XYZ file of C-alpha atoms in Angstrom:
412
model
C 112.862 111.244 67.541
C 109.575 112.924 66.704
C 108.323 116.479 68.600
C 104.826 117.077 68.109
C 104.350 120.779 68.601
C 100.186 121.944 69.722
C 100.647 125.498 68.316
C 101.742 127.707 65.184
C 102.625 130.840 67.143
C 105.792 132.164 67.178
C 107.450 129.986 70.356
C 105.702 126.460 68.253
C 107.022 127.888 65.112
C 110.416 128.573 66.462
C 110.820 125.212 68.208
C 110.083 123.143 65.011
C 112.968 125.310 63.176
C 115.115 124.852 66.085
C 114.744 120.869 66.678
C 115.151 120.714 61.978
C 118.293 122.474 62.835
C 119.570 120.118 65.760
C 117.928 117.219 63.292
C 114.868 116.217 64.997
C 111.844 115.786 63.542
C 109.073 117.995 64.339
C 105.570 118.675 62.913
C 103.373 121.710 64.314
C 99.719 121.498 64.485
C 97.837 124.970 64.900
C 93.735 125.152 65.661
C 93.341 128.005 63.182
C 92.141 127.669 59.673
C 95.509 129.614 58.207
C 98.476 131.041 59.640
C 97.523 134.899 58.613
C 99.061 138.331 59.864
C 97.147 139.002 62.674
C 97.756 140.949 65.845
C 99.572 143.951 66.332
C 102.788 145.539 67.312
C 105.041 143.692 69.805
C 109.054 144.298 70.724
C 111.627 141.040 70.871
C 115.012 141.592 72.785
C 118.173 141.019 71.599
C 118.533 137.875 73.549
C 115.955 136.218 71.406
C 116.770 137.730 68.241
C 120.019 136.020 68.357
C 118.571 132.654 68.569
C 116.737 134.030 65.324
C 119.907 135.649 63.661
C 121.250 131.418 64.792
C 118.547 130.423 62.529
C 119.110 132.672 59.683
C 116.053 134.741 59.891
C 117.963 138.049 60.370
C 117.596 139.076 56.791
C 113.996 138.116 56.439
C 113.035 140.426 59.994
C 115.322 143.515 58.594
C 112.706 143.482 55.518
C 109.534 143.471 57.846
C 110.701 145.048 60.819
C 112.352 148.255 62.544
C 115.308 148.345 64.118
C 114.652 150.080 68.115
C 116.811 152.568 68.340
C 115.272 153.996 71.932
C 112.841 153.842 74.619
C 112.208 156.952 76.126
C 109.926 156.649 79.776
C 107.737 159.592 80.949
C 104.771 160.415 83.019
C 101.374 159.828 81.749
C 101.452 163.773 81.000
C 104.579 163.211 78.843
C 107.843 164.683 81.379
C 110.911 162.857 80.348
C 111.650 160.467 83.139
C 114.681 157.942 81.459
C 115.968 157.086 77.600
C 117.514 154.458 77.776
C 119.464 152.865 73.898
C 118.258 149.945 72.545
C 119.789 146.917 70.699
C 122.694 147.489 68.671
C 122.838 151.675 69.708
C 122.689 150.072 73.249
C 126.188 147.598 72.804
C 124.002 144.576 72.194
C 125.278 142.182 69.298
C 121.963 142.051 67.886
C 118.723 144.216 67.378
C 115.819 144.991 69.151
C 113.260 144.438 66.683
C 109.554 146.319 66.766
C 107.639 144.417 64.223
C 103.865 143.688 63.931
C 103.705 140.261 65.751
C 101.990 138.695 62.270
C 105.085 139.795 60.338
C 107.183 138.421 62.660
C 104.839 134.872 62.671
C 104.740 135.118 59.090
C 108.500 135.236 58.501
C 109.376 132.251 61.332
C 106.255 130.365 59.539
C 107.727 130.561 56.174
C 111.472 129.225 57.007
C 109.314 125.791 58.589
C 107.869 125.127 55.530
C 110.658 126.015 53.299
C 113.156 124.084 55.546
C 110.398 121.330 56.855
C 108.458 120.635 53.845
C 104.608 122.114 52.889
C 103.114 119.615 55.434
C 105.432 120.607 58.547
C 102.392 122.844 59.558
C 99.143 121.576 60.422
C 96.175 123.759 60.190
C 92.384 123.461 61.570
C 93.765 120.923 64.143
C 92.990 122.002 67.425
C 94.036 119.532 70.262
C 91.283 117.647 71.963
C 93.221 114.556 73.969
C 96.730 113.160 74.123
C 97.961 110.184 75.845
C 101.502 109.688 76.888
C 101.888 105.911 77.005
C 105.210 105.259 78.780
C 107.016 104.591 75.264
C 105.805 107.754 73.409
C 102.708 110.534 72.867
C 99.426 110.208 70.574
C 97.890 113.337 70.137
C 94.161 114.027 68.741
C 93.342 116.755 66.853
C 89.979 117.571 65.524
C 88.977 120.020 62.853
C 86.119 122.763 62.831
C 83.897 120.139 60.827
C 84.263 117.783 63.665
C 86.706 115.362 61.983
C 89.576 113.641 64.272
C 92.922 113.237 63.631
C 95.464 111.232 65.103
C 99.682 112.069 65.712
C 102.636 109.670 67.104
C 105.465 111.331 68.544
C 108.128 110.940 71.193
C 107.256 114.358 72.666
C 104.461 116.235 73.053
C 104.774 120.286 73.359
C 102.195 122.501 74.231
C 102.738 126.205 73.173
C 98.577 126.582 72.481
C 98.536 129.728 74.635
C 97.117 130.948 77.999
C 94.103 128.854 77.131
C 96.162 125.862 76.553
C 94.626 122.504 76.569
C 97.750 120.780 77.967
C 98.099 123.085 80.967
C 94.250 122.385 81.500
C 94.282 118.438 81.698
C 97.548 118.813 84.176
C 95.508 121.509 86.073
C 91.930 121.460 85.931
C 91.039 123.500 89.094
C 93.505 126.423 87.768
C 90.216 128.895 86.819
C 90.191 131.822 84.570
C 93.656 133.489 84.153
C 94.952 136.485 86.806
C 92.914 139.822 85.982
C 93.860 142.887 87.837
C 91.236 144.618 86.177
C 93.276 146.434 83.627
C 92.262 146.708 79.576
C 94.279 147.377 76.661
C 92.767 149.029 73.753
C 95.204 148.799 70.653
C 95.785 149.815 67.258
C 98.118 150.581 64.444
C 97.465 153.307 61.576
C 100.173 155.066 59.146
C 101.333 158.178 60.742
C 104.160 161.416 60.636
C 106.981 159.706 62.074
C 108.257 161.061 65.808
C 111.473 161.480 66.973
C 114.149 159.856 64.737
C 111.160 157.103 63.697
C 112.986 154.252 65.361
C 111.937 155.150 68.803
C 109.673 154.253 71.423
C 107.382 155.541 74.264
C 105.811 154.554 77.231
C 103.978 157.233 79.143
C 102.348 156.496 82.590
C 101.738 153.791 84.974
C 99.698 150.523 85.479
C 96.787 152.664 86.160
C 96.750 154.735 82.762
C 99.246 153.608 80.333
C 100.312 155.040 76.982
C 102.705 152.844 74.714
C 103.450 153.813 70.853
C 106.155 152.972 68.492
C 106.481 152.360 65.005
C 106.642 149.030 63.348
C 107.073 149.346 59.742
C 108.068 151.899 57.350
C 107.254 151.779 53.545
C 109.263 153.598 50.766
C 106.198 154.611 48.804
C 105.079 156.509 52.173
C 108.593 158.745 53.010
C 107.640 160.561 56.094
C 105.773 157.927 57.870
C 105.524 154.962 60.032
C 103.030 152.054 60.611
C 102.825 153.412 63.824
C 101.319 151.080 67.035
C 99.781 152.304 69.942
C 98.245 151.011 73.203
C 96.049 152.601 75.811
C 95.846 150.933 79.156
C 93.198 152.022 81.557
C 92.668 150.118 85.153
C 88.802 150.246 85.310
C 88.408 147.240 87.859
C 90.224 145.530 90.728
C 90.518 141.400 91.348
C 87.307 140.906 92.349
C 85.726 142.466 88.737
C 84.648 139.642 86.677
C 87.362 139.140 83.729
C 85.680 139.638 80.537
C 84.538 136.447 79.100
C 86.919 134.753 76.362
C 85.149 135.779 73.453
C 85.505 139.542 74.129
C 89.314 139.156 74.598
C 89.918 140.996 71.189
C 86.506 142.824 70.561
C 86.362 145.617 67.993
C 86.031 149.185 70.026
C 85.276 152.751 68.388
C 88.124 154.784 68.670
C 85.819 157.285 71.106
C 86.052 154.613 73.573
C 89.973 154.388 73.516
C 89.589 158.471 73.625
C 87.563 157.997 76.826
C 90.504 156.194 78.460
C 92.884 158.799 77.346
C 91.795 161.970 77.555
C 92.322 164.220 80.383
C 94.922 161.454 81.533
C 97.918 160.512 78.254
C 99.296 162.973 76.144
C 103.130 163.095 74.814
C 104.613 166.342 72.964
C 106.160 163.776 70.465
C 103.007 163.273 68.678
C 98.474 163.816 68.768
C 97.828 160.675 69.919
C 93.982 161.378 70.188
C 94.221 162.196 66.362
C 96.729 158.976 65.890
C 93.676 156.843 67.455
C 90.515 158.573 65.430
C 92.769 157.568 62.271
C 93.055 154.068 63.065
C 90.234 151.693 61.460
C 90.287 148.303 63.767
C 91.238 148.873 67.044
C 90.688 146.101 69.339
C 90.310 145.684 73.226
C 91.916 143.321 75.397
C 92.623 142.275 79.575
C 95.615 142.598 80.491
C 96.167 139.126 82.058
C 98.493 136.284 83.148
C 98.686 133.280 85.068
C 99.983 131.911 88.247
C 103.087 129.969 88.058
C 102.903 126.223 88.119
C 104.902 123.713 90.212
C 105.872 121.892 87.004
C 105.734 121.980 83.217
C 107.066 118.596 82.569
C 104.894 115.710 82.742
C 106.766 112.286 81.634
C 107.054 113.110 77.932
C 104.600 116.392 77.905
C 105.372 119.763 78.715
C 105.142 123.527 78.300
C 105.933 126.399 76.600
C 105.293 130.372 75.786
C 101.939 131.123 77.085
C 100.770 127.896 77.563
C 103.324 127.643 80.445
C 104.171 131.511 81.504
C 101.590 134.216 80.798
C 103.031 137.354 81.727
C 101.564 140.911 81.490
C 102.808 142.994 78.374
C 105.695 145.029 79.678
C 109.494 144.663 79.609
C 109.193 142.755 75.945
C 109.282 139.739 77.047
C 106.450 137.691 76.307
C 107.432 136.636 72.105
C 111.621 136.764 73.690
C 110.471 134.355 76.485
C 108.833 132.018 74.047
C 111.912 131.649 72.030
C 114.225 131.179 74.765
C 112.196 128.391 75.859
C 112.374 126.747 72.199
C 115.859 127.424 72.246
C 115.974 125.208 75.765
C 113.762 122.497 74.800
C 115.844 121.853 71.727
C 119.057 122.086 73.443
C 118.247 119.075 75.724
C 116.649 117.041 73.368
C 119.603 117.213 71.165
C 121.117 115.977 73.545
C 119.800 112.674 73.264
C 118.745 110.198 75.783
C 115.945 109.824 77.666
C 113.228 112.355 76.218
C 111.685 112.327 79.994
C 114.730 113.412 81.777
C 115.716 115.973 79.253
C 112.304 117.986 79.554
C 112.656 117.624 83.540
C 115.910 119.572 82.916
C 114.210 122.061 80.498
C 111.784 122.620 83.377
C 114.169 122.982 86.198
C 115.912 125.336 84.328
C 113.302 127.670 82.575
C 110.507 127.763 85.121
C 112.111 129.423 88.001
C 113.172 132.162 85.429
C 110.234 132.952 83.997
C 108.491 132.685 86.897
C 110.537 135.641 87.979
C 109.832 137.600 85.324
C 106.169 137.077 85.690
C 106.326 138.580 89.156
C 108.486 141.552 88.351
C 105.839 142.160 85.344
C 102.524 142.406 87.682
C 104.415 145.500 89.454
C 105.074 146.966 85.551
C 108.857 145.516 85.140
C 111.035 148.502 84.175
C 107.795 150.559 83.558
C 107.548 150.718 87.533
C 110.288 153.672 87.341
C 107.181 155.888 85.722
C 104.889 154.671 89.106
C 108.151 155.453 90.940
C 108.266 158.691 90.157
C 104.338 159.500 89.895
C 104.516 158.564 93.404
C 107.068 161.369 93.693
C 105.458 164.000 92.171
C 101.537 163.192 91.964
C 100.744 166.758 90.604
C 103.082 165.584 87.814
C 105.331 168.500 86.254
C 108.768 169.129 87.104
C 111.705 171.060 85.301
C 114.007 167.919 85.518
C 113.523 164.064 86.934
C 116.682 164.357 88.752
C 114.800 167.060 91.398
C 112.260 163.802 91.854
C 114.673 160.760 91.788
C 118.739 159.946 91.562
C 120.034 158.459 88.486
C 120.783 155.897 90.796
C 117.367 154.707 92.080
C 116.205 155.439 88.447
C 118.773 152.925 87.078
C 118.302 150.602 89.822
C 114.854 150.089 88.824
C 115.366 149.705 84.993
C 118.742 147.513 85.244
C 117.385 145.309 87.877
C 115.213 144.232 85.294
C 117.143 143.745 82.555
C 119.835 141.567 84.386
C 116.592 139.531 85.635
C 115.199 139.636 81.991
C 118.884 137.824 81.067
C 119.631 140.761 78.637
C 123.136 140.487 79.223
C 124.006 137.570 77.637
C 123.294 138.907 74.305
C 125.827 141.992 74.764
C 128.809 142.155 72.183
């Protein structure tokens, strides 16, 4: 059997290391020129960094990556609402990891081509047609000089993103993805270290959002962290036009992100205003998804990651989803038989799931407990949470989540 894999991100990446391991053959074709470290900072839950520590790449992440240690929820004007442990501190078997999402590319890229061979990774081959002919896939890819290239597989993957071609042919009415109306400007600069510089923050609702955490710390720069941060602002509703494609990860001026915060974020932890003026690319971006779909599979074509679930940016679960879905897909195809009826399973099994989680995400996933208790207290400012909201509701909120999430299978 042959997978043919129409993305290099980390849920393509993953699923070509996990089909090698369960000795499949897979090749991975990926539109850009290189695979490079681009992005910035993103969380993955212990649940899917033990399908990573199955695949050996524990080591490699430890070098790149911090180990979470906390998440600490407040208001937007920075009262402690709940800190919750994470990972390890929490009784999980493995880490949370907050790494910069290139780093975390880079390391899963590497392993395919040391364990697949240099050509396991196709580059400049963006998917422009595929047929599934009863008896196996052809895919064509064509480069950014216009050249075509043709691929034979048994099974064709798409994990190309929310703009993925594959979820386009099966839907073609679907429109632009789900826009609330909310923009994220982000960034990541080296800065004094908060807390015990393994922790993280989230500070205010869906309306004005504050995330920061570190991702990186460097011997040669004691003291510090390569420290990411996100501003969320709502400055539209559904009816404002979503910004068009090519603006999805425009430059901004850091007085723009200071527009969006000011007068509305601030933590005692750390200056964020400062944190932001010191950062030199800082990029803007919708906060989007996509409805769910009534089916992934398609005979021997289907889904993954993005291209199949979008989900808004909270709970850490967009990279974690991805790689539980690699983890699936392989599972079932290992298990030999008919390709067809092994990706109907995959889809039965991972859609209603996700789909869940892309519904608890629109109403901010755990984050809701902040909204929960802004609602309480909209003049903000109070001497303890517990005069505002039970442990009990405040737990409710946070561990609904995480059992929906599937957090607990990971636990020690």
């Amino acid at each position: 059997m042959k997978v043919l894999i129409a993305g290099g991100g980390i849920g393509g990446l993953t699923l070509a290391l996990m089909l090698h391991e369960r000795g499949i053959a897979a090749q991975v074709f990926e539109q850009a020129r290189s695979v490079g470290e681009l992005g910035v900072g993103i969380n993955t839950l212990p649940h899917a960094i033990a399908e990573l520590e199955g695949l050996g790449l524990l080591p490699a992440l430890d070098l790149v990556a911090l180990r979470t240690r906390r998440l600490i929820y407040k208001t937007g004007r920075g009262d402690d609402i709940v800190a919750q442990p994470r990972g390890t501190w929490a009784g999980f078997a493995t880490p949370q990891f907050s790494i910069h999402r290139g780093r975390l590319q880079r390391v899963i890229h590497d392993a395919v081509l040391e364990r697949l061979g240099p050509d396991a990774v196709q580059t400049d081959r963006r998917l422009v047609a595929f047929e599934d002919a009863g008896d196996g896939v052809t895919a064509t890819f064509e480069s950014r000089e216009g050249a075509r290239h043709e691929a034979r597989g048994d099974v064709l993957v798409g994990a190309d993103g929310i703009h993925s071609t594959i979820r386009s042919h099966f839907y073609p009415d679907q429109g632009p993805p789900s826009w609330q109306g909310v923009l994220m400007w982000r960034g990541a600069a080296w800065w004094p270290r908060f807390l015990d510089g393994q922790s993280m923050i989230v500070a205010g609702g869906m309306a004005r959002k504050l995330v920061l955490y570190p991702i990186a710390h460097d011997p040669a720069r004691p003291g510090e962290a390569l420290t990411n941060w996100v501003v969320c602002a709502k400055v539209g509703d559904a009816s404002t036009p979503i910004p068009a494609r090519e603006d999805w990860s425009r430059r901004a001026p850091a007085d723009e992100a200071l527009a969006m915060a000011e007068g509305h974020l601030g933590v005692p932890e750390t200056d964020i205003f400062a944190l932001i003026r010191a950062t030199d690319e800082i990029f803007v971006y919708p906060m989007c998804d996509r409805d769910g779909l009534p089916r992934w599979s398609h005979g021997r074509v289907t889904l993954m990651g993005d291209a199949a679930h979008p989900m808004y940016p909270v709970g850490s679960n967009g990279a974690s989803q991805a790689i539980l879905d690699a983890r699936d897909v392989a599972d079932r195809l290992a298990e030999g038989g008919d390709p067809v009826v092994a990706l109907a399973a995959y889809d039965a099994a991972r859609r209603p799931a996700t789909a869940a989680i892309v519904e608890a995400n629109r109403s901010g996933g755990p984050e809701r407990v902040i909204d929960f208790v802004e609602e309480r207290a909209p003049e903000g400012g109070f001497a303890d949470v517990h005069d505002v909201a039970t442990a009990d509701e405040l737990r409710a909120i946070v561990g609904d989540y995480e059992a929906l999430a599937g957090f607990g299978r990971a636990r020690a």
